[in-house]
Coordinates of C-alpha atoms in Angstrom, one line a residue:
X1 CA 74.5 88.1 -133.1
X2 CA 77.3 87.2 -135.8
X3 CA 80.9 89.3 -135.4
X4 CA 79.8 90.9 -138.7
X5 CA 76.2 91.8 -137.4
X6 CA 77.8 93.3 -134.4
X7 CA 80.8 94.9 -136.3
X8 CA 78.3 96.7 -138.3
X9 CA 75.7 98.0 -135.5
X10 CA 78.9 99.4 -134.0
X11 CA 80.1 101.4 -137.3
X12 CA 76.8 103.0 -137.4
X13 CA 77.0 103.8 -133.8
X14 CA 80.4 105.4 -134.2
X15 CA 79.1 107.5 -137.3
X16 CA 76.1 108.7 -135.8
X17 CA 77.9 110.0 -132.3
X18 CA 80.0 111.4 -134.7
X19 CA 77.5 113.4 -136.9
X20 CA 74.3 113.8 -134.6
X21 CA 76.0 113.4 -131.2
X22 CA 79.2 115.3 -131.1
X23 CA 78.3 118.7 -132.8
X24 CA 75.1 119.3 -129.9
X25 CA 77.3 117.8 -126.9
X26 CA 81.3 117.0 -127.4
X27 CA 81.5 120.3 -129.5
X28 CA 80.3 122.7 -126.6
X29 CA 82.0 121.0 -124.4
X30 CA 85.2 121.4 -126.7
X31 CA 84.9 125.2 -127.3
X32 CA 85.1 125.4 -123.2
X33 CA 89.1 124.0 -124.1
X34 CA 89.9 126.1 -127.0
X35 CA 89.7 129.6 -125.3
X36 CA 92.9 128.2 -123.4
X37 CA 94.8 127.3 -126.5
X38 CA 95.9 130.8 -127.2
X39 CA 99.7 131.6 -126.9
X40 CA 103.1 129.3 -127.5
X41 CA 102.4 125.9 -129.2
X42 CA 102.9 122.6 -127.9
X43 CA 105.1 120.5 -129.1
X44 CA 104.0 117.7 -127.9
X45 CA 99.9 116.7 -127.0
X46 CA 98.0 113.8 -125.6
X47 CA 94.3 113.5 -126.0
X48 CA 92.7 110.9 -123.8
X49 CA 89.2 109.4 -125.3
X50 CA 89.5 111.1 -128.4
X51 CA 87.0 109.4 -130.1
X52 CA 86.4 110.4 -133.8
X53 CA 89.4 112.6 -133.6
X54 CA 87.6 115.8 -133.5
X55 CA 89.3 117.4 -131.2
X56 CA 93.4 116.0 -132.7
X57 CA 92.3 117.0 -135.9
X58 CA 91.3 120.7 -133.8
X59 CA 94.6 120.8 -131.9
X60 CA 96.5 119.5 -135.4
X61 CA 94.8 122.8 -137.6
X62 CA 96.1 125.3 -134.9
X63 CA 99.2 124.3 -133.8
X64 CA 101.0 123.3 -137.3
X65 CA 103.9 122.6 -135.2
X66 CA 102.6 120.0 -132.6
X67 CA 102.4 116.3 -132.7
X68 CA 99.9 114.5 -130.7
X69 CA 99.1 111.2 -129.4
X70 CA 95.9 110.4 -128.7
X71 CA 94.2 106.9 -127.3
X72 CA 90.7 105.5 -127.4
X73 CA 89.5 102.3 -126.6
X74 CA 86.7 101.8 -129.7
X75 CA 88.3 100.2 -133.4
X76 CA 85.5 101.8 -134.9
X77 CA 86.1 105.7 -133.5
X78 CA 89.7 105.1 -134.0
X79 CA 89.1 104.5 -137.7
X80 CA 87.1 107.7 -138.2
X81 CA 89.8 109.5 -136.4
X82 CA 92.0 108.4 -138.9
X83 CA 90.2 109.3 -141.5
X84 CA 90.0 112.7 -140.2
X85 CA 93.5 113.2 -139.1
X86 CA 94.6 111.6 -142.7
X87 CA 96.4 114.9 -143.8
X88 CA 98.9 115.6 -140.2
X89 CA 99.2 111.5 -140.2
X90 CA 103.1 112.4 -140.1
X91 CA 102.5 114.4 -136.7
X92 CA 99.4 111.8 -135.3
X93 CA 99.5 108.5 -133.8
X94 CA 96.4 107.2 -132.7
X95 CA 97.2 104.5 -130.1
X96 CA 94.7 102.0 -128.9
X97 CA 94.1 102.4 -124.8
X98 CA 91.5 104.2 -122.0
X99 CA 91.8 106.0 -119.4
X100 CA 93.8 103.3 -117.0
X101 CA 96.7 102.8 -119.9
X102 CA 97.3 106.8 -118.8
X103 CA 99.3 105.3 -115.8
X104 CA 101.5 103.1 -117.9
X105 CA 102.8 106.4 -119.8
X106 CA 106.0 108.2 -118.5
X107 CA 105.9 111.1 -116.3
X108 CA 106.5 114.4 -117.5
X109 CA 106.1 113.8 -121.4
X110 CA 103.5 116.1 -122.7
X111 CA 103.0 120.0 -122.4
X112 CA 99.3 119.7 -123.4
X113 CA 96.8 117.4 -122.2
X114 CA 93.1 117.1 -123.1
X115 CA 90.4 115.1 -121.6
X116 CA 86.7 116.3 -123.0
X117 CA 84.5 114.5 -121.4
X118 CA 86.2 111.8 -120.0
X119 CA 85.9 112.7 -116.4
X120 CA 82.1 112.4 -116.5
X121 CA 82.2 108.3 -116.2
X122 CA 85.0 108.0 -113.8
X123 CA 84.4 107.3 -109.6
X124 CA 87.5 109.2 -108.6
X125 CA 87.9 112.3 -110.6
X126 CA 90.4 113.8 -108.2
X127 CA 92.8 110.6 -108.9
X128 CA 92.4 110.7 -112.4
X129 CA 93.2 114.7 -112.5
X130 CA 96.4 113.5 -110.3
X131 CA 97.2 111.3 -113.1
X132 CA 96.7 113.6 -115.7
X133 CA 99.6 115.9 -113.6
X134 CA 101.6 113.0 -113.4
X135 CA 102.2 113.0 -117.3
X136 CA 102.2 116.3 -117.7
X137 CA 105.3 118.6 -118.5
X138 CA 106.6 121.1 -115.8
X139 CA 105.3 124.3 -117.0
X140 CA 102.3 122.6 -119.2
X141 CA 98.8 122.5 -118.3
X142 CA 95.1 119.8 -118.4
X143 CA 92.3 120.9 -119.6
X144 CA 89.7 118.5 -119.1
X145 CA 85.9 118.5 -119.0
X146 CA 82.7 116.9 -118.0
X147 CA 78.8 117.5 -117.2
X148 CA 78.5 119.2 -113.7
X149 CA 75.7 119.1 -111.1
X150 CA 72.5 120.6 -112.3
X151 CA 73.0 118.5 -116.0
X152 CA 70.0 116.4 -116.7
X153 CA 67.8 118.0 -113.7
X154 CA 64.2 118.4 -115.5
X155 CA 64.5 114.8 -117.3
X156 CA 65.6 113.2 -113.7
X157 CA 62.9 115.2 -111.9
X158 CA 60.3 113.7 -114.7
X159 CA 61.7 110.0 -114.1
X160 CA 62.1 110.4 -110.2
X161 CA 58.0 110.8 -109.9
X162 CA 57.4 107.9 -112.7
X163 CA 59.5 105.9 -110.5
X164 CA 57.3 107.2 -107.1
X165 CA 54.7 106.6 -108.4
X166 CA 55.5 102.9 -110.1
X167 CA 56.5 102.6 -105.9
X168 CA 60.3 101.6 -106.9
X169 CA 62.0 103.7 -104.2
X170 CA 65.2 101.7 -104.6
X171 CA 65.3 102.8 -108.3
X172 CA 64.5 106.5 -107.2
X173 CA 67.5 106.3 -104.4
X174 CA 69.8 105.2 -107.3
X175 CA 68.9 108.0 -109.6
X176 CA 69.3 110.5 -106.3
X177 CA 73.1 108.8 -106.2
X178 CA 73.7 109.1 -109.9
X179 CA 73.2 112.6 -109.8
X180 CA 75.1 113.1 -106.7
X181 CA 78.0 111.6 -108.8
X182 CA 78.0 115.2 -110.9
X183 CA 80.0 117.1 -108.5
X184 CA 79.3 121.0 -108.2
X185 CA 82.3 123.2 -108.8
X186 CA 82.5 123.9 -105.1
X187 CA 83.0 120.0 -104.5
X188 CA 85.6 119.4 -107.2
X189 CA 87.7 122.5 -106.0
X190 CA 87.6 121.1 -102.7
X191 CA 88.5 117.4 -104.0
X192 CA 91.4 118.9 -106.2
X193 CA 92.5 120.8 -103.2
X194 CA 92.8 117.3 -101.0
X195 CA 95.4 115.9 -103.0
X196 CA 97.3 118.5 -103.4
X197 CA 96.8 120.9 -106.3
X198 CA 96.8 124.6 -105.0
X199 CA 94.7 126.9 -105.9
X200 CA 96.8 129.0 -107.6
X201 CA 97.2 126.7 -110.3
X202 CA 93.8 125.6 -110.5
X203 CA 91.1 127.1 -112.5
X204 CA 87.0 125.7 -112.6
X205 CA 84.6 126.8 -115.4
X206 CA 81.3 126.4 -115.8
X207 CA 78.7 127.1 -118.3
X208 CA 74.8 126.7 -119.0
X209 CA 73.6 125.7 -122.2
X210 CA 69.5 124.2 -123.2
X211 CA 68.9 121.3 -124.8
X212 CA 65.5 121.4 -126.2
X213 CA 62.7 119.1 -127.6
X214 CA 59.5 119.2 -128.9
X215 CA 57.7 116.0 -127.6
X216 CA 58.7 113.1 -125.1
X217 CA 58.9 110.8 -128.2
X218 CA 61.9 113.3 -129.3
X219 CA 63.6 113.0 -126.1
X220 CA 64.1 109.1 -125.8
X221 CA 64.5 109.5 -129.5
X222 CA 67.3 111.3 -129.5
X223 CA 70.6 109.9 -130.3
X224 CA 72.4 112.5 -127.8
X225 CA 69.9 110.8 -125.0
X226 CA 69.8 107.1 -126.3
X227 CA 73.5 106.8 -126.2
X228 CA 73.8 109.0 -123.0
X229 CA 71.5 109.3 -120.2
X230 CA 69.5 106.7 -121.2
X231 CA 71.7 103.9 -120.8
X232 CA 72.4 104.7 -117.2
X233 CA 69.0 105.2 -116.3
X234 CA 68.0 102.0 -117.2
X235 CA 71.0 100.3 -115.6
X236 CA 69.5 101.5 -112.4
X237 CA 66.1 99.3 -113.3
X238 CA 67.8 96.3 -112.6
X239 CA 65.4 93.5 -112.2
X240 CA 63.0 96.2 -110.1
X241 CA 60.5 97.1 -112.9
X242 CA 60.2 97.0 -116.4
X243 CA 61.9 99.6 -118.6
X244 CA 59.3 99.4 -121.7
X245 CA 56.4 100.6 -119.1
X246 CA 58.5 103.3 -117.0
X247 CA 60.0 104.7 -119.9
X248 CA 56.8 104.8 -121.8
X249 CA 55.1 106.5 -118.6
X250 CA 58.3 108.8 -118.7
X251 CA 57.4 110.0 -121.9
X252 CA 53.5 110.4 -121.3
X253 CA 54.5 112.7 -118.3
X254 CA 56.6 114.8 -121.0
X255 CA 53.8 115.5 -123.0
X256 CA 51.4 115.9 -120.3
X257 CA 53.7 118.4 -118.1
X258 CA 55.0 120.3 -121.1
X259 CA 51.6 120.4 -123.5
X260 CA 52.3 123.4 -125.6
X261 CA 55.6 124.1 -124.9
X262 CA 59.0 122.4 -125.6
X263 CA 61.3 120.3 -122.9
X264 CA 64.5 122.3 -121.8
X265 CA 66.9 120.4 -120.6
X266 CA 69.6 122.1 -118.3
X267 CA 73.4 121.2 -119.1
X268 CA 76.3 122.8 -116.4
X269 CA 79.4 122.3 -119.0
X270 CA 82.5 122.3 -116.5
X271 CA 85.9 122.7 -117.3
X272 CA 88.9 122.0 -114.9
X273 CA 92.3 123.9 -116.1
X274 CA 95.4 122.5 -114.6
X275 CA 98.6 123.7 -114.2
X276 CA 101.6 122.3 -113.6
X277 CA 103.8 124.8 -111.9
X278 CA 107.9 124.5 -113.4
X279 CA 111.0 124.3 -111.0
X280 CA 111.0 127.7 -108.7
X281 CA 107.4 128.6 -110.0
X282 CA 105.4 127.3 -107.3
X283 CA 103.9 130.5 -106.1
X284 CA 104.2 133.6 -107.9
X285 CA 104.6 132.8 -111.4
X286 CA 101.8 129.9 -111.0
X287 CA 99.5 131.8 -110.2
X288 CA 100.2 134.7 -112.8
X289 CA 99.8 132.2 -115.3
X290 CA 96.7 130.4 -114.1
X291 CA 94.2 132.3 -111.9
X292 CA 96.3 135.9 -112.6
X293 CA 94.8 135.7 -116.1
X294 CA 91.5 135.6 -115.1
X295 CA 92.0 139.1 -113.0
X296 CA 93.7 140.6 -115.8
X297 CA 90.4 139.8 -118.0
X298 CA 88.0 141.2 -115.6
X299 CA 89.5 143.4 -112.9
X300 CA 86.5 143.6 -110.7
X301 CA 86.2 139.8 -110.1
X302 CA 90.2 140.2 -109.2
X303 CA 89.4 143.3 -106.8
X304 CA 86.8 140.5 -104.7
X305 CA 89.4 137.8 -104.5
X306 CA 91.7 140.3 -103.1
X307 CA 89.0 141.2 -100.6
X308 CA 88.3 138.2 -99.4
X309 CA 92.0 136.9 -99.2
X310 CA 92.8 139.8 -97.2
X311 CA 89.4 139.2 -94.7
X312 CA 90.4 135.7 -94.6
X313 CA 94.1 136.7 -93.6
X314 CA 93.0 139.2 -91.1
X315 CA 90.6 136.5 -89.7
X316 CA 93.9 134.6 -88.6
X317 CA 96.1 137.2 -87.9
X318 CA 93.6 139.2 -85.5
X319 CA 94.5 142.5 -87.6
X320 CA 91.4 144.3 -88.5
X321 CA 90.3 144.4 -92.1
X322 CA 89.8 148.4 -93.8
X323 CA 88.1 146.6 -96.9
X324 CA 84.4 146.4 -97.2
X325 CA 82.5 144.4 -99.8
X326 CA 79.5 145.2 -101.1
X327 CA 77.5 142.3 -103.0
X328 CA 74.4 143.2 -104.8
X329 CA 72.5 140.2 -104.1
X330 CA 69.2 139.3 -107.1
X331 CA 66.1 139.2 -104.9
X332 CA 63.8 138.4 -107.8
X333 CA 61.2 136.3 -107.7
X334 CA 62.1 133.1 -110.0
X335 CA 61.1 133.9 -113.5
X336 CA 57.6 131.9 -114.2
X337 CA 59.6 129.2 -116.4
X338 CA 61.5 128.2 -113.3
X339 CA 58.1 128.4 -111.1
X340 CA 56.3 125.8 -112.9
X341 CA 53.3 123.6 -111.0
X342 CA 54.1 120.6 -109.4
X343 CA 54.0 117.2 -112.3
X344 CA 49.7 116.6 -112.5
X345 CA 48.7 112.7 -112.2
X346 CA 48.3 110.8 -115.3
X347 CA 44.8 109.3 -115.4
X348 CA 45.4 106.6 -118.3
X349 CA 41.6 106.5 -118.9
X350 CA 41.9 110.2 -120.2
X351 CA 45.3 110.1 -122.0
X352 CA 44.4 109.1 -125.6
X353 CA 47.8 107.9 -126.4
X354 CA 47.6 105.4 -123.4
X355 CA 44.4 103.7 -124.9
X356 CA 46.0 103.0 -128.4
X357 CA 49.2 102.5 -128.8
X358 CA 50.7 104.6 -132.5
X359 CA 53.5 103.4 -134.8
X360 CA 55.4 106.2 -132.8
X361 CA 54.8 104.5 -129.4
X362 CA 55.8 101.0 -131.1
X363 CA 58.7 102.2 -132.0
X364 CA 59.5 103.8 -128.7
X365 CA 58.8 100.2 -127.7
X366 CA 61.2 98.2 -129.7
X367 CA 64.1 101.1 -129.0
X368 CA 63.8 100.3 -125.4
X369 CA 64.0 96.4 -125.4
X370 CA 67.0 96.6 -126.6
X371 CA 69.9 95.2 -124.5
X372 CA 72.3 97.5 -123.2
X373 CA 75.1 98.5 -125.4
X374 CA 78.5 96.0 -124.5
X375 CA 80.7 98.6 -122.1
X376 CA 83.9 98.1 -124.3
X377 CA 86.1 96.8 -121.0
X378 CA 85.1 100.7 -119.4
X379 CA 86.3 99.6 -116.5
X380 CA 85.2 103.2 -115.0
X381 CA 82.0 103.6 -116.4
X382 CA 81.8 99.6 -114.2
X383 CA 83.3 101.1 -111.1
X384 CA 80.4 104.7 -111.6
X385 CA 77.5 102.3 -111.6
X386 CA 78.9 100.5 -109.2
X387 CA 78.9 103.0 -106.7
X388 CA 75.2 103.3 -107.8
X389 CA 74.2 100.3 -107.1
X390 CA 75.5 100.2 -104.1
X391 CA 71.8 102.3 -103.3
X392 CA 70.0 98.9 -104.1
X393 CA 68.2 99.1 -100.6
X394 CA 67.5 101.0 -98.1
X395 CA 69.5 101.2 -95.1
X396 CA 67.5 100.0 -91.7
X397 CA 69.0 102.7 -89.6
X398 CA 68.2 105.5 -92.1
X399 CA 64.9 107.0 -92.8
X400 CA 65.1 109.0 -95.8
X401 CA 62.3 111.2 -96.9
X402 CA 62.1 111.9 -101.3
X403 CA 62.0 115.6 -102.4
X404 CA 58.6 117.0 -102.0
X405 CA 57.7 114.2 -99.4
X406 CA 57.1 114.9 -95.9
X407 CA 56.1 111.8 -93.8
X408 CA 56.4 108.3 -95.4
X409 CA 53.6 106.1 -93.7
X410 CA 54.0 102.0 -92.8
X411 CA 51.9 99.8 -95.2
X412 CA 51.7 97.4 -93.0
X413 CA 50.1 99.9 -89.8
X414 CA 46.9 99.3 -88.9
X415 CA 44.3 101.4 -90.0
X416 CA 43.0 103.7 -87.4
X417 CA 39.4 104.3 -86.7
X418 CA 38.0 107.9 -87.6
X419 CA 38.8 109.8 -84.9
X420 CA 41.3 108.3 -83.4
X421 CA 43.9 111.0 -84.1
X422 CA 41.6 113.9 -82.6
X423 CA 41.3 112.0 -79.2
X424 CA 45.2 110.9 -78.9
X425 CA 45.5 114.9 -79.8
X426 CA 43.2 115.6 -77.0
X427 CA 44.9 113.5 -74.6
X428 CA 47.8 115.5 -75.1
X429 CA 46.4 118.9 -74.5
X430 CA 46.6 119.6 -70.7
X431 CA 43.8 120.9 -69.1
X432 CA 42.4 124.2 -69.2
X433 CA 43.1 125.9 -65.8
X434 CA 40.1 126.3 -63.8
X435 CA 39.0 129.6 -63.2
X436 CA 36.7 130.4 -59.9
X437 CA 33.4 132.0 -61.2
X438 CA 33.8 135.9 -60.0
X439 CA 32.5 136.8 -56.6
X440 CA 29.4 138.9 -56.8
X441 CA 29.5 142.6 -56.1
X442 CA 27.7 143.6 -53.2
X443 CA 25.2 146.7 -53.4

């Protein structure tokens, strides 16, 4: 492909991310940030990956005051921020860089710093938080988000019993790990907590938003998916099946599993707010700032972290507690959405789409013999599926069982002849204790 050819696929890339993508995904995630942006204005702002400058032409409207630098690695998204940001260009300076040029930048120099979605393609997202710190004013604060475990759970389930079934349990064990990769907010606290950040000036969010399509052929359709999901699901393929038929199956079990009804997909939208305590704040203050505004908002949240602290205290100190929680805990049977039937078998004779193949399906064809999109140098999107890979095999001292699955049998064991399992059964049973027939009565 000529540089032209390729400059131009990638233009029309950036603009549709920028007109289809962003508004359904980088939006929500943005609004997550903006409820934190209340108060004193920065004076000065980074914004890492800030791709069509949505969010510096955001921070640039509310605080008339600030000036921001913000980095990302694509020409092409750099040259729609500008566009964007073409009114505040006297208070904007859009750098090329990623995420690794954040270490070259000096240390305490900004009082804001926003990462939206940037954290979701990274192997360590406790070091890059650290970093974040690290350039961050005393007294300023991160706000950074990403997709948290849970995201993408009824399209994985879908995929993980195309890829039973297609017998690629390699494949499946990669998919298992990439969605391990989405830590819970549990996990992140505790990783934020190891190097160092206390809880005081820490803050997790999370939030759970639908995305929902009509048909399979929607789904793969999608631009959100195609330049999402979908490129790391078929990075786990590898050289293990072929793409065109799993993904086609993948999209045949859509239609088949939600006939009449559309696909909602689960997104957990997580938001990690950092503060960065000043000189003589590292208690106190910190935490009226950070975790003491959340107890201010809603008192009876603050009234159960109370509780607990002062259990947990008296757990140490051998002093008695007086405080008693009560937790009103939903017993409810899972609404019938939730309690769905387990995904039927596809019989290809019966599925009339499988027998002909439409425009539609053709089309589905051609979109997924495509070669994966160049990764720009993202050397942390390399290092994620990396750590994926890593699950090409099966370890030999390991037996792992699939969801759902409850004994995995040896294709290469001998069949057993019928009946064989009732007699080793038998031979296992000890004997009935022998009873002496009763002694007759005499008249």
């Amino acid at each position: 492909m000529s540089n032209a050819a390729q400059n131009l696929r990638e233009e029309r890339t950036a603009r549709v991310i920028d007109r289809e993508v962003a508004p359904l995904w980088h939006d929500r995630f943005a609004r997550m940030i903006w409820r934190h942006l209340g108060g004193e204005s920065p004076s000065l702002v980074l914004d890492v990956h800030c791709g069509a400058g949505r969010t510096t032409a955001e921070i640039l409207e509310r605080f008339p005051d600030a000036r921001v630098m913000a980095i990302e690695p694509d020409a092409t998204q750099r040259e729609l921020a500008k566009a964007r940001a073409a009114e505040w260009k006297d208070r904007v300076y859009l750098k090329p860089g990623s995420l690794v040029d954040v270490a070259t930048l000096p240390a305490a120099s900004y009082d804001l710093v926003i990462a939206n979605l940037v954290l979701g393609e990274v192997a360590d997202t406790a070091g890059v938080l650290r970093e974040l710190m690290r350039v961050t004013k005393p007294g300023g604060q991160v706000l950074a988000t990403l997709p948290l475990h849970g995201s993408w759970t009824e399209a994985e389930d879908l995929y993980r019993e195309v890829l039973r079934d297609a017998g690629l349990r390699d494949v499946s064990r990669r998919l298992r790990r990439l969605a391990q990769l989405r830590p819970t907010g549990h996990e992140l606290a505790r990783a934020l907590g190891e190097i160092g950040i206390r809880p005081d000036h820490l803050v997790i969010e999370q939030e759970r938003f639908e995305l929902l399509f009509s048909s399979g052929r929607e789904f793969l359709f999608s631009p959100l998916v195609e330049l999402g999901p979908l490129r790391l699901w078929k990075s786990i393929i590898g050289e293990s099946g072929k793409p065109q038929e799993l993904f086609w199956r993948l999209k045949e079990s859509i239609d088949t599993y939600y006939a009449g009804h559309v696909l909602a997909v689960s997104v957990v939208a997580g938001l990690v707010r950092l503060r960065v305590p000043a000189q003589g704040d590292a208690s106190a203050h910190g935490a009226a700032e950070t975790t003491g505004e959340y107890g201010r908002h809603w008192p009876e949240l603050d009234a159960l972290w109370q509780t607990r602290e002062r259990v947990e205290r008296a757990a140490v100190t051998g002093t008695p507690s007086d405080l008693d929680v009560d937790i009103d805990i939903d017993t409810e049977s899972p609404s019938e959405e939730q309690a769905r039937p387990r995904l039927p078998a596809i019989d290809p004779a019966a599925s009339q789409s499988s027998m002909s193949m439409s425009a539609e399906d053709q089309a589905i064809f051609a979109l997924l013999e495509q070669p994966l999109p160049p990764s720009r140098d993202n050397e942390e999107l390399d290092a994620l599926l990396d750590q994926v890979l890593e699950f090409a095999a099966a370890r030999e001292d390991v037996t792992e069982i699939e969801d759902g699955e409850l004994e995995e049998q040896d294709d290469q064991e001998p069949p057993r002849r019928a009946g064989d399992t009732l007699s080793r059964i038998r031979a296992l049973i000890p004997p009935p204790p022998v009873i002496p027939p009763p002694v007759p009565k005499k008249r």
